[in-house]
mmCIF file with all atom_site columns, C-alpha atoms in Angstrom:
data_model
loop_
_atom_site.group_PDB
_atom_site.id
_atom_site.type_symbol
_atom_site.label_atom_id
_atom_site.label_alt_id
_atom_site.label_comp_id
_atom_site.label_asym_id
_atom_site.label_entity_id
_atom_site.label_seq_id
_atom_site.pdbx_PDB_ins_code
_atom_site.Cartn_x
_atom_site.Cartn_y
_atom_site.Cartn_z
_atom_site.occupancy
_atom_site.B_iso_or_equiv
_atom_site.pdbx_formal_charge
_atom_site.auth_seq_id
_atom_site.auth_comp_id
_atom_site.auth_asym_id
_atom_site.auth_atom_id
_atom_site.pdbx_PDB_model_num
ATOM 1   C CA . MET A 1 1   ? -55.965 105.981 205.990 1.00 55.00 ? 21  MET A CA 1
ATOM 2   C CA . ARG A 1 2   ? -54.618 102.874 207.732 1.00 59.00 ? 22  ARG A CA 1
ATOM 3   C CA . VAL A 1 3   ? -51.177 103.402 206.121 1.00 56.00 ? 23  VAL A CA 1
ATOM 4   C CA . LEU A 1 4   ? -51.132 106.981 207.354 1.00 55.00 ? 24  LEU A CA 1
ATOM 5   C CA . GLN A 1 5   ? -51.988 105.858 210.897 1.00 61.00 ? 25  GLN A CA 1
ATOM 6   C CA . SER A 1 6   ? -49.260 103.204 210.978 1.00 61.00 ? 26  SER A CA 1
ATOM 7   C CA . SER A 1 7   ? -46.724 105.699 209.604 1.00 62.00 ? 27  SER A CA 1
ATOM 8   C CA . LEU A 1 8   ? -47.729 108.238 212.228 1.00 57.00 ? 28  LEU A CA 1
ATOM 9   C CA . LEU A 1 9   ? -47.478 105.627 215.002 1.00 57.00 ? 29  LEU A CA 1
ATOM 10  C CA . ARG A 1 10  ? -43.995 104.610 213.864 1.00 61.00 ? 30  ARG A CA 1
ATOM 11  C CA . ARG A 1 11  ? -42.801 108.206 213.904 1.00 61.00 ? 31  ARG A CA 1
ATOM 12  C CA . LEU A 1 12  ? -44.227 108.820 217.346 1.00 59.00 ? 32  LEU A CA 1
ATOM 13  C CA . SER A 1 13  ? -42.760 105.658 218.814 1.00 59.00 ? 33  SER A CA 1
ATOM 14  C CA . ARG A 1 14  ? -39.210 106.427 217.663 1.00 57.00 ? 34  ARG A CA 1
ATOM 15  C CA . PRO A 1 15  ? -36.971 107.961 220.307 1.00 59.00 ? 35  PRO A CA 1
ATOM 16  C CA . PHE A 1 16  ? -35.818 111.499 219.701 1.00 57.00 ? 36  PHE A CA 1
ATOM 17  C CA . ALA A 1 17  ? -32.147 112.211 219.082 1.00 56.00 ? 37  ALA A CA 1
ATOM 18  C CA . THR A 1 18  ? -31.932 114.491 222.098 1.00 59.00 ? 38  THR A CA 1
ATOM 19  C CA . ALA A 1 19  ? -33.580 112.092 224.507 1.00 55.00 ? 39  ALA A CA 1
ATOM 20  C CA . GLN A 1 20  ? -30.893 109.513 225.153 1.00 59.00 ? 40  GLN A CA 1
ATOM 21  C CA . SER A 1 21  ? -31.247 106.929 227.798 1.00 61.00 ? 41  SER A CA 1
ATOM 22  C CA . ALA A 1 22  ? -28.283 105.872 229.907 1.00 59.00 ? 42  ALA A CA 1
ATOM 23  C CA . PRO A 1 23  ? -26.509 102.774 228.603 1.00 60.00 ? 43  PRO A CA 1
ATOM 24  C CA . PRO A 1 24  ? -27.091 99.603  230.566 1.00 59.00 ? 44  PRO A CA 1
ATOM 25  C CA . ILE A 1 25  ? -24.716 99.131  233.482 1.00 60.00 ? 45  ILE A CA 1
ATOM 26  C CA . ALA A 1 26  ? -23.094 96.120  231.827 1.00 58.00 ? 46  ALA A CA 1
ATOM 27  C CA . ARG A 1 27  ? -22.096 98.267  228.824 1.00 63.00 ? 47  ARG A CA 1
ATOM 28  C CA . GLN A 1 28  ? -20.615 101.166 230.782 1.00 72.00 ? 48  GLN A CA 1
ATOM 29  C CA . LYS A 1 29  ? -16.818 101.386 230.875 1.00 77.00 ? 49  LYS A CA 1
ATOM 30  C CA . ARG A 1 30  ? -15.217 100.707 234.219 1.00 84.00 ? 50  ARG A CA 1
ATOM 31  C CA . LEU A 1 31  ? -13.167 103.570 235.511 1.00 89.00 ? 51  LEU A CA 1
ATOM 32  C CA . PRO A 1 32  ? -9.580  102.680 236.404 1.00 88.00 ? 52  PRO A CA 1
ATOM 33  C CA . THR A 1 33  ? -8.476  102.731 240.005 1.00 91.00 ? 53  THR A CA 1
ATOM 34  C CA . LEU A 1 34  ? -5.996  105.373 241.103 1.00 93.00 ? 54  LEU A CA 1
ATOM 35  C CA . ALA A 1 35  ? -3.160  102.826 241.017 1.00 92.00 ? 55  ALA A CA 1
ATOM 36  C CA . GLN A 1 36  ? -4.095  101.775 237.469 1.00 92.00 ? 56  GLN A CA 1
ATOM 37  C CA . PHE A 1 37  ? -4.328  105.399 236.366 1.00 93.00 ? 57  PHE A CA 1
ATOM 38  C CA . LEU A 1 38  ? -0.887  106.240 237.782 1.00 95.00 ? 58  LEU A CA 1
ATOM 39  C CA . LEU A 1 39  ? 0.626   103.099 236.295 1.00 95.00 ? 59  LEU A CA 1
ATOM 40  C CA . ARG A 1 40  ? -0.815  103.942 232.885 1.00 94.00 ? 60  ARG A CA 1
ATOM 41  C CA . ASN A 1 41  ? 0.764   107.395 233.123 1.00 96.00 ? 61  ASN A CA 1
ATOM 42  C CA . ARG A 1 42  ? 4.153   105.820 233.946 1.00 96.00 ? 62  ARG A CA 1
ATOM 43  C CA . VAL A 1 43  ? 3.892   103.599 230.861 1.00 95.00 ? 63  VAL A CA 1
ATOM 44  C CA . ILE A 1 44  ? 2.981   106.529 228.624 1.00 96.00 ? 64  ILE A CA 1
ATOM 45  C CA . SER A 1 45  ? 5.767   108.640 230.128 1.00 96.00 ? 65  SER A CA 1
ATOM 46  C CA . LEU A 1 46  ? 8.317   105.904 229.444 1.00 95.00 ? 66  LEU A CA 1
ATOM 47  C CA . TYR A 1 47  ? 7.152   105.556 225.848 1.00 95.00 ? 67  TYR A CA 1
ATOM 48  C CA . ARG A 1 48  ? 7.336   109.314 225.271 1.00 95.00 ? 68  ARG A CA 1
ATOM 49  C CA . SER A 1 49  ? 10.841  109.424 226.752 1.00 93.00 ? 69  SER A CA 1
ATOM 50  C CA . ILE A 1 50  ? 11.944  106.689 224.387 1.00 91.00 ? 70  ILE A CA 1
ATOM 51  C CA . VAL A 1 51  ? 10.455  108.458 221.369 1.00 92.00 ? 71  VAL A CA 1
ATOM 52  C CA . ARG A 1 52  ? 12.092  111.756 222.367 1.00 91.00 ? 72  ARG A CA 1
ATOM 53  C CA . ALA A 1 53  ? 15.456  110.039 222.759 1.00 88.00 ? 73  ALA A CA 1
ATOM 54  C CA . THR A 1 54  ? 15.206  108.332 219.378 1.00 87.00 ? 74  THR A CA 1
ATOM 55  C CA . ASN A 1 55  ? 14.369  111.675 217.770 1.00 88.00 ? 75  ASN A CA 1
ATOM 56  C CA . GLN A 1 56  ? 17.879  112.836 218.729 1.00 85.00 ? 76  GLN A CA 1
ATOM 57  C CA . ILE A 1 57  ? 19.358  110.339 216.274 1.00 82.00 ? 77  ILE A CA 1
ATOM 58  C CA . PRO A 1 58  ? 19.947  111.922 212.838 1.00 80.00 ? 78  PRO A CA 1
ATOM 59  C CA . PRO A 1 59  ? 17.010  111.169 210.497 1.00 81.00 ? 79  PRO A CA 1
ATOM 60  C CA . SER A 1 60  ? 19.318  109.926 207.759 1.00 78.00 ? 80  SER A CA 1
ATOM 61  C CA . SER A 1 61  ? 20.438  107.071 209.993 1.00 75.00 ? 81  SER A CA 1
ATOM 62  C CA . SER A 1 62  ? 18.569  103.779 209.705 1.00 81.00 ? 82  SER A CA 1
ATOM 63  C CA . THR A 1 63  ? 19.207  103.314 213.428 1.00 81.00 ? 83  THR A CA 1
ATOM 64  C CA . ARG A 1 64  ? 16.508  105.869 214.235 1.00 85.00 ? 84  ARG A CA 1
ATOM 65  C CA . ALA A 1 65  ? 13.732  103.917 212.517 1.00 87.00 ? 85  ALA A CA 1
ATOM 66  C CA . GLU A 1 66  ? 15.002  100.621 213.935 1.00 88.00 ? 86  GLU A CA 1
ATOM 67  C CA . MET A 1 67  ? 15.034  101.972 217.503 1.00 86.00 ? 87  MET A CA 1
ATOM 68  C CA . LYS A 1 68  ? 11.515  103.379 217.182 1.00 89.00 ? 88  LYS A CA 1
ATOM 69  C CA . LYS A 1 69  ? 10.259  100.114 215.725 1.00 91.00 ? 89  LYS A CA 1
ATOM 70  C CA . PHE A 1 70  ? 11.956  98.110  218.474 1.00 89.00 ? 90  PHE A CA 1
ATOM 71  C CA . ALA A 1 71  ? 10.362  100.279 221.188 1.00 90.00 ? 91  ALA A CA 1
ATOM 72  C CA . ARG A 1 72  ? 6.936   100.235 219.543 1.00 93.00 ? 92  ARG A CA 1
ATOM 73  C CA . ASP A 1 73  ? 7.023   96.456  219.117 1.00 94.00 ? 93  ASP A CA 1
ATOM 74  C CA . GLY A 1 74  ? 7.977   96.012  222.768 1.00 92.00 ? 94  GLY A CA 1
ATOM 75  C CA . PHE A 1 75  ? 4.987   98.036  223.930 1.00 94.00 ? 95  PHE A CA 1
ATOM 76  C CA . GLU A 1 76  ? 2.620   96.381  221.443 1.00 95.00 ? 96  GLU A CA 1
ATOM 77  C CA . GLN A 1 77  ? 3.763   92.922  222.521 1.00 95.00 ? 97  GLN A CA 1
ATOM 78  C CA . HIS A 1 78  ? 2.561   93.572  226.070 1.00 94.00 ? 98  HIS A CA 1
ATOM 79  C CA . ARG A 1 79  ? -0.542  95.598  225.232 1.00 93.00 ? 99  ARG A CA 1
ATOM 80  C CA . GLU A 1 80  ? -2.976  93.090  226.730 1.00 93.00 ? 100 GLU A CA 1
ATOM 81  C CA . VAL A 1 81  ? -1.224  92.767  230.110 1.00 93.00 ? 101 VAL A CA 1
ATOM 82  C CA . THR A 1 82  ? -3.586  93.855  232.894 1.00 90.00 ? 102 THR A CA 1
ATOM 83  C CA . GLU A 1 83  ? -1.920  92.609  236.089 1.00 93.00 ? 103 GLU A CA 1
ATOM 84  C CA . GLU A 1 84  ? -0.493  95.569  237.976 1.00 94.00 ? 104 GLU A CA 1
ATOM 85  C CA . THR A 1 85  ? 2.537   93.663  239.275 1.00 95.00 ? 105 THR A CA 1
ATOM 86  C CA . LYS A 1 86  ? 3.412   92.463  235.776 1.00 96.00 ? 106 LYS A CA 1
ATOM 87  C CA . ILE A 1 87  ? 3.042   96.005  234.403 1.00 95.00 ? 107 ILE A CA 1
ATOM 88  C CA . ARG A 1 88  ? 5.299   97.388  237.156 1.00 96.00 ? 108 ARG A CA 1
ATOM 89  C CA . TYR A 1 89  ? 7.903   94.753  236.290 1.00 96.00 ? 109 TYR A CA 1
ATOM 90  C CA . LEU A 1 90  ? 7.682   95.595  232.586 1.00 95.00 ? 110 LEU A CA 1
ATOM 91  C CA . VAL A 1 91  ? 8.031   99.319  233.285 1.00 95.00 ? 111 VAL A CA 1
ATOM 92  C CA . SER A 1 92  ? 11.102  98.804  235.468 1.00 96.00 ? 112 SER A CA 1
ATOM 93  C CA . THR A 1 93  ? 12.802  96.520  232.924 1.00 95.00 ? 113 THR A CA 1
ATOM 94  C CA . GLY A 1 94  ? 11.802  98.948  230.173 1.00 93.00 ? 114 GLY A CA 1
ATOM 95  C CA . LYS A 1 95  ? 13.464  101.786 232.068 1.00 94.00 ? 115 LYS A CA 1
ATOM 96  C CA . THR A 1 96  ? 16.723  99.868  232.445 1.00 94.00 ? 116 THR A CA 1
ATOM 97  C CA . GLU A 1 97  ? 16.695  98.953  228.743 1.00 90.00 ? 117 GLU A CA 1
ATOM 98  C CA . PHE A 1 98  ? 15.938  102.572 227.888 1.00 90.00 ? 118 PHE A CA 1
ATOM 99  C CA . GLU A 1 99  ? 18.881  103.780 229.961 1.00 92.00 ? 119 GLU A CA 1
ATOM 100 C CA . LYS A 1 100 ? 21.163  101.437 228.017 1.00 89.00 ? 120 LYS A CA 1
ATOM 101 C CA . MET A 1 101 ? 19.642  102.591 224.749 1.00 83.00 ? 121 MET A CA 1
ATOM 102 C CA . GLU A 1 102 ? 19.976  106.236 225.774 1.00 85.00 ? 122 GLU A CA 1
ATOM 103 C CA . ARG A 1 103 ? 23.702  105.813 226.421 1.00 87.00 ? 123 ARG A CA 1
ATOM 104 C CA . TYR A 1 104 ? 24.044  104.261 222.969 1.00 81.00 ? 124 TYR A CA 1
ATOM 105 C CA . ILE A 1 105 ? 22.098  107.125 221.386 1.00 77.00 ? 125 ILE A CA 1
ATOM 106 C CA . LEU A 1 106 ? 24.226  109.748 223.113 1.00 80.00 ? 126 LEU A CA 1
ATOM 107 C CA . GLU A 1 107 ? 27.362  107.991 221.860 1.00 81.00 ? 127 GLU A CA 1
ATOM 108 C CA . GLN A 1 108 ? 25.920  107.943 218.326 1.00 73.00 ? 128 GLN A CA 1
ATOM 109 C CA . VAL A 1 109 ? 25.020  111.645 218.451 1.00 73.00 ? 129 VAL A CA 1
ATOM 110 C CA . ALA A 1 110 ? 28.424  112.616 219.867 1.00 79.00 ? 130 ALA A CA 1
ATOM 111 C CA . ARG A 1 111 ? 30.237  110.551 217.247 1.00 78.00 ? 131 ARG A CA 1
ATOM 112 C CA . ASP A 1 112 ? 28.159  111.824 214.302 1.00 70.00 ? 132 ASP A CA 1
ATOM 113 C CA . GLY A 1 113 ? 27.796  115.390 215.610 1.00 63.00 ? 133 GLY A CA 1
#
């Protein structure tokens, strides 16, 4: 009888799956500010532009894989940067490097095409 009571008490004291409590404030994710959100979109846009440009290189060329790896490594290297001014600087230098790379890609495509 006592075992049955303790089992019943344990079942009743467990929270139900549908009744979730809000996570503590310390565990909630902070929402980005508008400036951070826009900056993040600029970074993603730059990365997508680079990937699209590298996809123009013929797949048989080893240059395509090297360019993608170079771009990916550059973004991964600065993944932990959180200062907005530093991110803006990295985006602007990334754009200038991308423009140089894009000219090179267009020359490669024109020469091979």
